[in-house]
CSV table of C-alpha atoms and ligand atoms in Angstrom, one decimal:
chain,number,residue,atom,x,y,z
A,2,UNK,CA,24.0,115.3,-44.7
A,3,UNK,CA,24.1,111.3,-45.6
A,4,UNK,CA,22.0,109.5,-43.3
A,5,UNK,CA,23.9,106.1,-41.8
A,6,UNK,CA,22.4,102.8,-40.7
A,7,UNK,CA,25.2,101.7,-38.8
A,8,UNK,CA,25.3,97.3,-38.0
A,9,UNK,CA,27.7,96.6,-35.5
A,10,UNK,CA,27.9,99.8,-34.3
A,11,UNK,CA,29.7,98.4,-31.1
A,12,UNK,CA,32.7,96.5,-32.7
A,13,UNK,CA,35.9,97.4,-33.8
A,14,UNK,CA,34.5,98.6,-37.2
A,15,UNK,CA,31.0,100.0,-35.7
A,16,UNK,CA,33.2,102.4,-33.8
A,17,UNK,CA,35.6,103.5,-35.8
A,18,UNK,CA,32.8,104.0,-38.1
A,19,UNK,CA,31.3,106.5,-35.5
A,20,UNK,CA,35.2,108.4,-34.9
A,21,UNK,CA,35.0,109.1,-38.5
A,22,UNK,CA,31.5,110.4,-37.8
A,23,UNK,CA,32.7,112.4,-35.3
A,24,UNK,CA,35.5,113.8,-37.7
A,25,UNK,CA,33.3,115.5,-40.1
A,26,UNK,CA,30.2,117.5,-37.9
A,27,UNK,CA,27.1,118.5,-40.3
A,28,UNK,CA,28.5,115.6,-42.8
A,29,UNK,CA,26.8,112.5,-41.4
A,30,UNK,CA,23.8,111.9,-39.0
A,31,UNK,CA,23.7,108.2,-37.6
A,32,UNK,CA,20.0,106.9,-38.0
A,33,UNK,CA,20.2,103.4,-36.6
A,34,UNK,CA,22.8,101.8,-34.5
A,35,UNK,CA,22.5,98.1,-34.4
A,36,UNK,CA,24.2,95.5,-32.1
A,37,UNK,CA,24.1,92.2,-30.4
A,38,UNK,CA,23.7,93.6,-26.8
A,39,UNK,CA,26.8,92.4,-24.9
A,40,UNK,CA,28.6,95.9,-24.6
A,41,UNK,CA,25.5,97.6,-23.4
A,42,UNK,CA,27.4,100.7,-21.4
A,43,UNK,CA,29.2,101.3,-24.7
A,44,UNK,CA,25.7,101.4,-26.8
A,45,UNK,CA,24.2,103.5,-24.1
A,46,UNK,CA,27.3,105.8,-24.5
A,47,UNK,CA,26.5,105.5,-28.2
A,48,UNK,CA,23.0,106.3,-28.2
A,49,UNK,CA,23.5,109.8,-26.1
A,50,UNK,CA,26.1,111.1,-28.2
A,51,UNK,CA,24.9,110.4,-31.8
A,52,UNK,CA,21.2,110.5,-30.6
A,53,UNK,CA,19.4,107.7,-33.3
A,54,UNK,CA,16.2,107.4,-34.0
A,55,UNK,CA,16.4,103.5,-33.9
A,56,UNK,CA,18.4,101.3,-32.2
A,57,UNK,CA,18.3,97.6,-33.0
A,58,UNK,CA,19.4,95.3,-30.1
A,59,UNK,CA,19.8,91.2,-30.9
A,60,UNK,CA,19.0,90.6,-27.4
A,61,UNK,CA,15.3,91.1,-26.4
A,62,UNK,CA,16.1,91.4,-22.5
A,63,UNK,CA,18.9,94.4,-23.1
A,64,UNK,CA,16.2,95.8,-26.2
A,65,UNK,CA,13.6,96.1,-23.3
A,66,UNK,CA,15.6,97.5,-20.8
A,67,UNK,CA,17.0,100.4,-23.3
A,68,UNK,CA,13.5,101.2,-24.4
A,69,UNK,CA,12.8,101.9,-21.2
A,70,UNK,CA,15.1,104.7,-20.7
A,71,UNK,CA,15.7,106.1,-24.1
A,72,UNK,CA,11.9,106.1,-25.6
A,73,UNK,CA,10.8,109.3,-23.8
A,74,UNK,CA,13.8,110.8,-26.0
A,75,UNK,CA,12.7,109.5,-29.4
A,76,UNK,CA,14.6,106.9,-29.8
A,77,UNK,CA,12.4,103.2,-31.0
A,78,UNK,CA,14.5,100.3,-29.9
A,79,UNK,CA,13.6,97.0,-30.8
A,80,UNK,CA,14.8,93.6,-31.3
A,81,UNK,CA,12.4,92.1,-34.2
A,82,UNK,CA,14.8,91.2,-37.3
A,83,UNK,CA,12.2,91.5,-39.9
A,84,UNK,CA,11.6,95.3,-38.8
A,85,UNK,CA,15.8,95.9,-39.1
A,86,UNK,CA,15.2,94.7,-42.8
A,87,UNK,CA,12.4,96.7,-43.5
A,88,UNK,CA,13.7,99.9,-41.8
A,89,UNK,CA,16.8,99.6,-43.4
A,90,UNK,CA,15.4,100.1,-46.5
A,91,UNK,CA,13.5,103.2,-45.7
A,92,UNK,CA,14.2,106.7,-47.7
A,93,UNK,CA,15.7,108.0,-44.3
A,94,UNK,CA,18.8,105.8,-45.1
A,95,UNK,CA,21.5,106.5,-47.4
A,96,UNK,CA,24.3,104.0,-46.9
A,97,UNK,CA,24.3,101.2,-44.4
A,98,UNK,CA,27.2,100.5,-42.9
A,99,UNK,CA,27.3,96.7,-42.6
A,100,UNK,CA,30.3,95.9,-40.0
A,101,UNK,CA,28.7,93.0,-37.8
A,102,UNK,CA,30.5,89.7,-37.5
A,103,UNK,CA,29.7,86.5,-39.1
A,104,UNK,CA,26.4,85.9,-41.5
A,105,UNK,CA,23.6,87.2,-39.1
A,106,UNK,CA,23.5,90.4,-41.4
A,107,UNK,CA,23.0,88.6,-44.2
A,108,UNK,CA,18.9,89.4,-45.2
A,109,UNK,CA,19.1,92.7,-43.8
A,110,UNK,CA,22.3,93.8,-46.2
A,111,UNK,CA,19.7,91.8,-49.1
A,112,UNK,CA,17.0,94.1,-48.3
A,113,UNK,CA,18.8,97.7,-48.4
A,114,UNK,CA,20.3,96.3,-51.8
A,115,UNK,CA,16.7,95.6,-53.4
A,116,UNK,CA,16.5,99.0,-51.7
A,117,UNK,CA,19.3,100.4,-54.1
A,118,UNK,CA,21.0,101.9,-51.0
A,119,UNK,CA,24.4,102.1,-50.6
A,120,UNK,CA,26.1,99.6,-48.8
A,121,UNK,CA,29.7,100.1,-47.1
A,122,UNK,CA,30.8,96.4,-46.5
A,123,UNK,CA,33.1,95.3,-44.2
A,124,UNK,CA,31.6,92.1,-43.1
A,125,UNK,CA,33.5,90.0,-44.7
A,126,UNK,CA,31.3,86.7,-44.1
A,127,UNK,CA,28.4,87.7,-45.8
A,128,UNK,CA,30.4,87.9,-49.0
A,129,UNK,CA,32.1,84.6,-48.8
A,130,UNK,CA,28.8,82.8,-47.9
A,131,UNK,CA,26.1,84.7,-50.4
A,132,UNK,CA,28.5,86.3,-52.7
A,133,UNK,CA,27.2,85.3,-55.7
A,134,UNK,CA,23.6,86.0,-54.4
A,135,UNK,CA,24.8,89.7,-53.2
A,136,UNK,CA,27.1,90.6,-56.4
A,137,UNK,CA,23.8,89.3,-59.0
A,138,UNK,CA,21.2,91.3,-57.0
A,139,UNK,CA,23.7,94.8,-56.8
A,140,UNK,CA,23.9,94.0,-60.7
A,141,UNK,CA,20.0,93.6,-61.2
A,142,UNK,CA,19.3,96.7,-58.7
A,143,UNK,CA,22.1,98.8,-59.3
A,144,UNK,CA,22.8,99.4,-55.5
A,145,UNK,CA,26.5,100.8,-54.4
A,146,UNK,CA,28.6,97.9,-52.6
A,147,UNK,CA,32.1,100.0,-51.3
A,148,UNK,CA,34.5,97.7,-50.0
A,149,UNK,CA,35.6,98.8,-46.8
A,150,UNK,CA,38.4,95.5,-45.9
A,151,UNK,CA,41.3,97.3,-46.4
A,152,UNK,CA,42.9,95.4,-48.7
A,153,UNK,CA,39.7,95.1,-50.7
A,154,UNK,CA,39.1,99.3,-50.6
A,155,UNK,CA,42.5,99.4,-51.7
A,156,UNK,CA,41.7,97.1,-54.9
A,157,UNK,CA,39.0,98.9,-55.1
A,158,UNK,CA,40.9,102.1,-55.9
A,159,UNK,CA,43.3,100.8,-57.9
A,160,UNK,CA,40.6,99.6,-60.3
A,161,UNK,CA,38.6,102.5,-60.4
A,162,UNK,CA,36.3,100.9,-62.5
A,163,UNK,CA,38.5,99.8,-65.7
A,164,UNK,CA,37.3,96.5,-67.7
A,165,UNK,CA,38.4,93.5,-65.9
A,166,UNK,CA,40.2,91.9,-69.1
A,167,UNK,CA,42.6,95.1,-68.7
A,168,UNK,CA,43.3,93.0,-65.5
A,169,UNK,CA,46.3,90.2,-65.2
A,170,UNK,CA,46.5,89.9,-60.9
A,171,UNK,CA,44.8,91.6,-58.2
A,172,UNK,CA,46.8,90.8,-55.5
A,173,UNK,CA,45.9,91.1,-51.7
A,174,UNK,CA,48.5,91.5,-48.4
A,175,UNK,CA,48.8,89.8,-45.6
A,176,UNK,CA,50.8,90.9,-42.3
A,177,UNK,CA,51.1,87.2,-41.6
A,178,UNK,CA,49.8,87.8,-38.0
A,179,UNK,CA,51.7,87.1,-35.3
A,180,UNK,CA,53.3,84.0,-36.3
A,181,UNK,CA,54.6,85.0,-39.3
A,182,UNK,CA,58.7,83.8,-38.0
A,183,UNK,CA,57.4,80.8,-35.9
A,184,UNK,CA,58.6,77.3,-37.1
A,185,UNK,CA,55.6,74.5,-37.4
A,186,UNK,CA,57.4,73.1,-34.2
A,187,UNK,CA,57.1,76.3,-32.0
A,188,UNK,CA,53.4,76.8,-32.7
A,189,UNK,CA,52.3,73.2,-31.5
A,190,UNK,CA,51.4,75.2,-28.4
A,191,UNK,CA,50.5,78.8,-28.5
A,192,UNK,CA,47.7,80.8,-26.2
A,193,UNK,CA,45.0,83.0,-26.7
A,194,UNK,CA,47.0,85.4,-25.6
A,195,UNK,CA,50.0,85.1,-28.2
A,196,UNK,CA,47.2,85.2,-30.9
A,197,UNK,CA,45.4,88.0,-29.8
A,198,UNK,CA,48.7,89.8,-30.1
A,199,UNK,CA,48.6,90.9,-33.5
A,200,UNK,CA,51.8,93.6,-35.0
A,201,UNK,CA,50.0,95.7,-36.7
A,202,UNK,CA,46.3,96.0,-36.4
A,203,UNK,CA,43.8,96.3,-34.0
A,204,UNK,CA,40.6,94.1,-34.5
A,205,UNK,CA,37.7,92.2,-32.8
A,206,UNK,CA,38.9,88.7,-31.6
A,207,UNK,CA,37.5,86.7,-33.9
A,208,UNK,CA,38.9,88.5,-36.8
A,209,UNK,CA,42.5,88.8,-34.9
A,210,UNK,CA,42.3,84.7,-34.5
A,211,UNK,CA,42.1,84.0,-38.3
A,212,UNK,CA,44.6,86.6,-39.1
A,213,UNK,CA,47.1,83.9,-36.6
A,214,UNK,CA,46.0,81.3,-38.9
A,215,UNK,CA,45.5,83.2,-42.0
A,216,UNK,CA,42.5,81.9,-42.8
A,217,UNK,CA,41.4,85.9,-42.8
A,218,UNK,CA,43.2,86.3,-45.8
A,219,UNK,CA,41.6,82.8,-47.6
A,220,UNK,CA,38.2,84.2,-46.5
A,221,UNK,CA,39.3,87.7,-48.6
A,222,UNK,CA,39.8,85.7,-51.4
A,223,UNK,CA,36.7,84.5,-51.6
A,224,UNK,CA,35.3,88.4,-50.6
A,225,UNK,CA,37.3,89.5,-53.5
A,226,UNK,CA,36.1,86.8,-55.8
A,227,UNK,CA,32.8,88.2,-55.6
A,228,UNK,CA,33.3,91.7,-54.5
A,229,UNK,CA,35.1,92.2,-57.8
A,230,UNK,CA,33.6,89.9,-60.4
A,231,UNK,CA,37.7,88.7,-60.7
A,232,UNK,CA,38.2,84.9,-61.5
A,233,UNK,CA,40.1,82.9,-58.9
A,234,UNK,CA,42.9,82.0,-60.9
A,235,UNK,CA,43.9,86.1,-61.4
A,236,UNK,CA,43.4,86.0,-57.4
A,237,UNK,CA,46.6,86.1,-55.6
A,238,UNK,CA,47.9,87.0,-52.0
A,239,UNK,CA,51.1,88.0,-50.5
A,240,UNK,CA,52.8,88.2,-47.0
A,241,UNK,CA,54.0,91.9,-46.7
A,242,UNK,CA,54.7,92.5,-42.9
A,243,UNK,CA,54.7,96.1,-42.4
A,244,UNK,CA,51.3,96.7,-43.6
A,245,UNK,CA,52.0,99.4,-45.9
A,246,UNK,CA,50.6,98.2,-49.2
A,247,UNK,CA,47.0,96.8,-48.8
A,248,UNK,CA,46.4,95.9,-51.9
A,249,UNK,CA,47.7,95.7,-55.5
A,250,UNK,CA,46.6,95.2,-59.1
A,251,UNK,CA,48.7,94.1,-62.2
A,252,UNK,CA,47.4,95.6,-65.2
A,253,UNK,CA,47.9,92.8,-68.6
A,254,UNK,CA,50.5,95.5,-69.8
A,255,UNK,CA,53.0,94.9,-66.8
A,256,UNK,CA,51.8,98.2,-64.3
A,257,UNK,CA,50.9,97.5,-61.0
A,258,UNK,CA,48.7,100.3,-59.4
A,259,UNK,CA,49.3,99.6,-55.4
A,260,UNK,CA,47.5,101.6,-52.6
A,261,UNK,CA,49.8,102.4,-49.1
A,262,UNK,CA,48.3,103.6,-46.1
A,263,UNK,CA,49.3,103.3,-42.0
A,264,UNK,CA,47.4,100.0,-41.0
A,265,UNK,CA,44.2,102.0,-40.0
A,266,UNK,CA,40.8,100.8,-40.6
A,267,UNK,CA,39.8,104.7,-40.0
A,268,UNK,CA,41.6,105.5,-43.4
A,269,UNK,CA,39.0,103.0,-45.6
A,270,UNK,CA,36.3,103.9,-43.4
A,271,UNK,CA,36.1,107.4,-44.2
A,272,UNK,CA,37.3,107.1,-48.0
A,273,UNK,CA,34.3,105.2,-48.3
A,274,UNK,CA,32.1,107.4,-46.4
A,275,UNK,CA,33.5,110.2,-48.4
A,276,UNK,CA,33.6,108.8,-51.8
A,277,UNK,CA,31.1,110.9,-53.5
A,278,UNK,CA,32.3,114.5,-51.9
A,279,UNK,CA,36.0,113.8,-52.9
A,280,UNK,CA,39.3,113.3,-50.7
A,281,UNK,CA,38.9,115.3,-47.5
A,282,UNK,CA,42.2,115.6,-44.6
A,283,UNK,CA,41.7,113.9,-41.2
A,284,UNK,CA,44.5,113.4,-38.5
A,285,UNK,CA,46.4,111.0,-40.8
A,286,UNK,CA,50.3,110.2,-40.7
A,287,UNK,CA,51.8,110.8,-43.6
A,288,UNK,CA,55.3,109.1,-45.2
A,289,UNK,CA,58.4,110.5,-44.8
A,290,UNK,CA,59.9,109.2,-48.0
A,291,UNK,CA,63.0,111.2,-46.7
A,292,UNK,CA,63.7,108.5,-44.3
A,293,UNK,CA,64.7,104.8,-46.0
A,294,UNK,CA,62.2,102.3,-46.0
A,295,UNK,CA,61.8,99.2,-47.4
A,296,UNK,CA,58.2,97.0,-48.9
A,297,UNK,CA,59.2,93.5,-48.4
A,298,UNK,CA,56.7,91.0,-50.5
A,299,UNK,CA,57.0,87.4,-49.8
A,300,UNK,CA,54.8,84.0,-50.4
A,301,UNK,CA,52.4,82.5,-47.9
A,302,UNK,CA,53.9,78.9,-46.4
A,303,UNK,CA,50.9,77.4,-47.7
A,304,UNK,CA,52.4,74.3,-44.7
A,305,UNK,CA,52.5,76.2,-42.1
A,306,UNK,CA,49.1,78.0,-42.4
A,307,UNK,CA,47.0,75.2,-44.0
A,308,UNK,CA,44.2,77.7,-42.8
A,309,UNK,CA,44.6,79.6,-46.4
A,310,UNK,CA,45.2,76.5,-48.3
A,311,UNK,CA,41.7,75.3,-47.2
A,312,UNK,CA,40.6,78.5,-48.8
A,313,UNK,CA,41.8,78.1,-51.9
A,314,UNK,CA,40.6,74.5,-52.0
A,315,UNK,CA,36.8,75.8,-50.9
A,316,UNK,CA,37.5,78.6,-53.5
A,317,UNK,CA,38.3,75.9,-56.3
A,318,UNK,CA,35.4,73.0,-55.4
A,319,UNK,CA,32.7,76.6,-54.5
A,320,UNK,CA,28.9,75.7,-54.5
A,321,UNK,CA,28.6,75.4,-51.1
A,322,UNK,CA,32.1,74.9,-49.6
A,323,UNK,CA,32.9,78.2,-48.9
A,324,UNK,CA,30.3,78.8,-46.6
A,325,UNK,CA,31.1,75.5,-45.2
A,326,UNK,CA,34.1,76.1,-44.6
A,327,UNK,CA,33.2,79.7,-42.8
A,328,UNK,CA,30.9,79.0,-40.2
A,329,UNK,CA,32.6,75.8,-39.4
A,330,UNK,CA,36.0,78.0,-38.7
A,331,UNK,CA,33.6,80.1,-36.8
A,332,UNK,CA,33.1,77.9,-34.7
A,333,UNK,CA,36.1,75.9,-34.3
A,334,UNK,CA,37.7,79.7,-33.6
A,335,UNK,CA,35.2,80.6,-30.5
A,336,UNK,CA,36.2,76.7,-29.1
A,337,UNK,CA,39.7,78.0,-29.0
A,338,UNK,CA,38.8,81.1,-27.6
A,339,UNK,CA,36.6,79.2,-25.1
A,340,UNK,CA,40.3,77.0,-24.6
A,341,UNK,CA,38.3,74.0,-25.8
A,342,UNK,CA,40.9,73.3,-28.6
A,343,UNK,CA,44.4,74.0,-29.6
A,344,UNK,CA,45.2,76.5,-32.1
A,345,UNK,CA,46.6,73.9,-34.6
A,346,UNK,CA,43.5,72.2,-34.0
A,347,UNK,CA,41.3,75.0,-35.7
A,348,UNK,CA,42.9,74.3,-39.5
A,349,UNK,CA,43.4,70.4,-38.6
A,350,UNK,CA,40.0,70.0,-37.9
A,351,UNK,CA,38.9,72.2,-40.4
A,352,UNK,CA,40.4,70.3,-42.8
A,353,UNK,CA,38.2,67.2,-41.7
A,354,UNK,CA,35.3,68.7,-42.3
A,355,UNK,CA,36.0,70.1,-45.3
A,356,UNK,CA,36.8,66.3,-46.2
A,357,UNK,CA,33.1,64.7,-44.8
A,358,UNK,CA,31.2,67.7,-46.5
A,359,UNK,CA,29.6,67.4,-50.3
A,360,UNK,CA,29.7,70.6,-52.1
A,361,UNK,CA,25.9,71.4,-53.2
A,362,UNK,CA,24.4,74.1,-54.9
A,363,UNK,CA,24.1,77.0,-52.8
A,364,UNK,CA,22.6,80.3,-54.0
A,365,UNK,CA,19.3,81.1,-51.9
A,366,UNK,CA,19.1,82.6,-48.6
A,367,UNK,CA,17.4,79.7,-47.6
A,368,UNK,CA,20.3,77.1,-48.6
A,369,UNK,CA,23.1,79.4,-47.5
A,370,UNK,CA,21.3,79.9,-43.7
A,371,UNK,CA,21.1,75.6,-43.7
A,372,UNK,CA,25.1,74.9,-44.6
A,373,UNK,CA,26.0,77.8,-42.2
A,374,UNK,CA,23.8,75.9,-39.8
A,375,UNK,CA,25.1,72.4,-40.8
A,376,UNK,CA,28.6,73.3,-40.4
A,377,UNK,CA,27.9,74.9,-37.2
A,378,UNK,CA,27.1,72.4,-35.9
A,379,UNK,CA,29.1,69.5,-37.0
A,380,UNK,CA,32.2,72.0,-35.9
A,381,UNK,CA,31.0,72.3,-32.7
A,382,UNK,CA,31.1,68.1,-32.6
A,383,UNK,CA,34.5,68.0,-34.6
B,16,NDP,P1,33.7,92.9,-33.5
B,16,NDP,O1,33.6,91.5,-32.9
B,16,NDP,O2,34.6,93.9,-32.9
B,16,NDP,O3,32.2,93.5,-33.5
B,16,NDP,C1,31.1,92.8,-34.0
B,16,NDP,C2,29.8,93.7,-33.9
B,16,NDP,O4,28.7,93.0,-34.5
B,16,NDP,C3,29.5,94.2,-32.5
B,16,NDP,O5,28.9,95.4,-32.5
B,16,NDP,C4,28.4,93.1,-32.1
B,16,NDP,O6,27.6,93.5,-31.1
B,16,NDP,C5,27.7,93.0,-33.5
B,16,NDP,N1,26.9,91.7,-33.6
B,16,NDP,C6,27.4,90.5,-33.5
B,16,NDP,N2,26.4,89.6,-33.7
B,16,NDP,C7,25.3,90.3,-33.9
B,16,NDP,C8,23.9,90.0,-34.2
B,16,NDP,N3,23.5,88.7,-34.2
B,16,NDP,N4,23.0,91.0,-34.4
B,16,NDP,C9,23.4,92.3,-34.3
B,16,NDP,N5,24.7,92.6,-34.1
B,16,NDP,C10,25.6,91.7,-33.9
B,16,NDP,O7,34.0,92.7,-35.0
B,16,NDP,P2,34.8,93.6,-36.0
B,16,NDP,O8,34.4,95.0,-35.9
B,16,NDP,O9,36.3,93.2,-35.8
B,16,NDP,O10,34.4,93.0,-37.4
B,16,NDP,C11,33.2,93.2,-38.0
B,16,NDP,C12,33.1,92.7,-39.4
B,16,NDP,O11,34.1,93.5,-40.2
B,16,NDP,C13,33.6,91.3,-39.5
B,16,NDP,O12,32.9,90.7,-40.6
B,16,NDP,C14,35.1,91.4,-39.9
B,16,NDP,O13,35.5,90.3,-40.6
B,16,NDP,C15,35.1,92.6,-40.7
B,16,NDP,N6,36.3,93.3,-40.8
B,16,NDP,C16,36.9,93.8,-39.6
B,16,NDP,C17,38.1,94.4,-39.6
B,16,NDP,C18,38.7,95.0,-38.3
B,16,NDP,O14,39.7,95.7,-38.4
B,16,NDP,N7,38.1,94.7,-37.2
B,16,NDP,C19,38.9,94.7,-40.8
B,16,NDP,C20,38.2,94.2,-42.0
B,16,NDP,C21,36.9,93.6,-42.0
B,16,NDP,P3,28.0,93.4,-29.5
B,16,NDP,O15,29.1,94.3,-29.3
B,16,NDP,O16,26.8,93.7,-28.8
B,16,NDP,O17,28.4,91.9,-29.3
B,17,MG,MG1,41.4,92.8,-44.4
């Protein structure tokens, strides 16, 4: 039985993370659910089924309250950060499951790697922002990082380990959201509600509002940049809208080695929860190659989603711009969710701040938690 620490248990990820759990009885038992303590009916409902032994709550009022009624059943709840890290690298945990949003996750993912756990990563942000510091201390500790972003797990197959030089492009797809056949003239006003409506996946909001401006697949550039050693100029992404192809990788002797699957986060969820017992069925869909169908590859109009050429450009002037450039879209993406500013207004002034900011070295916890901070809070000003 593998032991999971699951952070953001509550999310999108968190619980498809726990239907996968569900999927195999006897296979996995969930030792810690984590969250930030805004969907508290759905933790409760969590906490009863997969019965943990801890439960981590950002929030110190909803921490108390569920320590009131689940400590007579064993369960420690608590809301101290510093414990999360230590307790997530305890012996009772065998991968952590690391599927919170933005950067908060950040010293707790450090610890279980000095913990040589195994880490299945689907928070993104942590990657762009301390990728460096996260790929050098898995290399020093020997820790497991399994990509769970789908078009990374789908690189991640396709490599399979071979030597990088073997390696000409590892190329990445995007859907292109839902604005993919929109001129620059007919997004100058679109809602929250047109963004949130994305045509083939199901995500958190925040997630599902950079997929509309495609900075989602700018900040999986950077995740990829680190997540697999690879050097940005043999990093490439594509607009491919049925969602089919996640990920690809051009070998130096012409092959390209491309993974399909339905648009499903449950079917890199479980491969990497399952990695080490081999391929195991599930209620998948399966192709009927019977039937025509086509895999349409296009570019990225790099004008009309200036979100990923921002990307590229923090990817190109590093240090710390790609962190900059994160939590300042994090914030500029809750003001449009708040209806504070435009859609357009998210890359536009973006793009400003990218301008005013100096790239500096940036490899400590320490630096990376002050830009995070600074750009926080100049984007909330912008
Ligand atoms: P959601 O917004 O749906 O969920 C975020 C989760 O993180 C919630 O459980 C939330 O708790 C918790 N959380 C947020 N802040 C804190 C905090 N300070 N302390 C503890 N817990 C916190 O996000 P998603 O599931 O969509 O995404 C999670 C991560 O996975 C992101 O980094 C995203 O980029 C990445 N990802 C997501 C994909 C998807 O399909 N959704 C695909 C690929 C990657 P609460 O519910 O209490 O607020
Ligand atoms: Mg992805």
């Amino acid at each position: 039985m593998k032991s999971l620490a699951i952070l953001g248990s509550t999310g999108s990820i968190g619980t498809q993370t726990l239907e996968v759990v569900k999927r195999f009885p006897g296979s996995f038992s969930v030792f810690l659910l984590s969250a930030a303590g805004s969907k508290t009916s759905l933790l409760r409902e969590q906490i009863r089924i997969f019965a943990p032994r801890i439960v981590y709550v950002a929030s110190k009022e909803v921490a108390k309250s569920l320590s009131r009624e689940f400590s007579s059943c064993g369960v420690t709840v608590l809301s101290n950060e510093d414990e999360l890290s230590q307790i997530v690298a305890q012996r009772e945990v065998d991968v952590l499951v690391a599927a919170s949003s933005g950067i908060s996750a950040l010293p707790i993912i450090l610890s279980a790697i000095r913990a040589k756990k195994t880490i299945a990563l689907a928070n993104k942000e942590v990657m762009v922002c301390a990728g460096e510091l996260v790929r050098n201390l898995v290399k020093q500790t020997g820790a497991r990082l399994l990509p769970v972003d789908s078009e990374h797990n789908a690189i991640f197959q396709c490599l399979q380990e071979k030597p990088l030089e073997e390696v000409s492009r590892v190329i990445l797809t995007a859907s292109g959201g839902p604005f993919l056949n929109k001129t620059l003239d007919d997004l100058k006003e679109v809602s929250v509600k047109d963004v949130l409506n994305h045509p083939t996946w199901t995500m958190g909001p925040k997630i599902t509002v950079d997929s509309s401006t495609l900075v989602n697949k700018g900040l999986e550039l950077i995740e990829a940049r680190w997540l697999f050693d690879c050097a940005p100029d043999k990093l490439e992404a594509v607009i491919h809208p049925s969602s089919s192809v996640h990920g690809m990788v051009e070998w130096i002797d012409g092959h390209v080695h491309m993974v399909m699957n339905r648009p499903s986060m449950l079917y890199p969820i479980q491969h990497v929860l399952t990695l080490d017992e081999g391929r195991k069925g599930g209620s998948f869909d399966f192709w009927n190659f019977k039937e025509p169908f086509s895999l349409d590859f296009s570019p990225i109009d790099e004008t009309k989603f200036l979100g990923f050429s921002l990307a590229k450009r923090a990817i190109q002037q590093g240090l710390s711009m790609p962190c900059f450039f994160n939590a300042a879209n994090e914030v500029l993406v809750n003001r449009f969710l708040r209806g504070e500013i435009s859609w357009k207004q998210i890359t536009t002034k973006l793009s400003d701040l990218m301008d005013s900011h100096n790239p500096i070295p940036c490899s400590s916890l320490e630096s990376i938690l002050e830009v995070d901070q600074e750009a926080g809070l100049l984007a909330s000003q912008a």
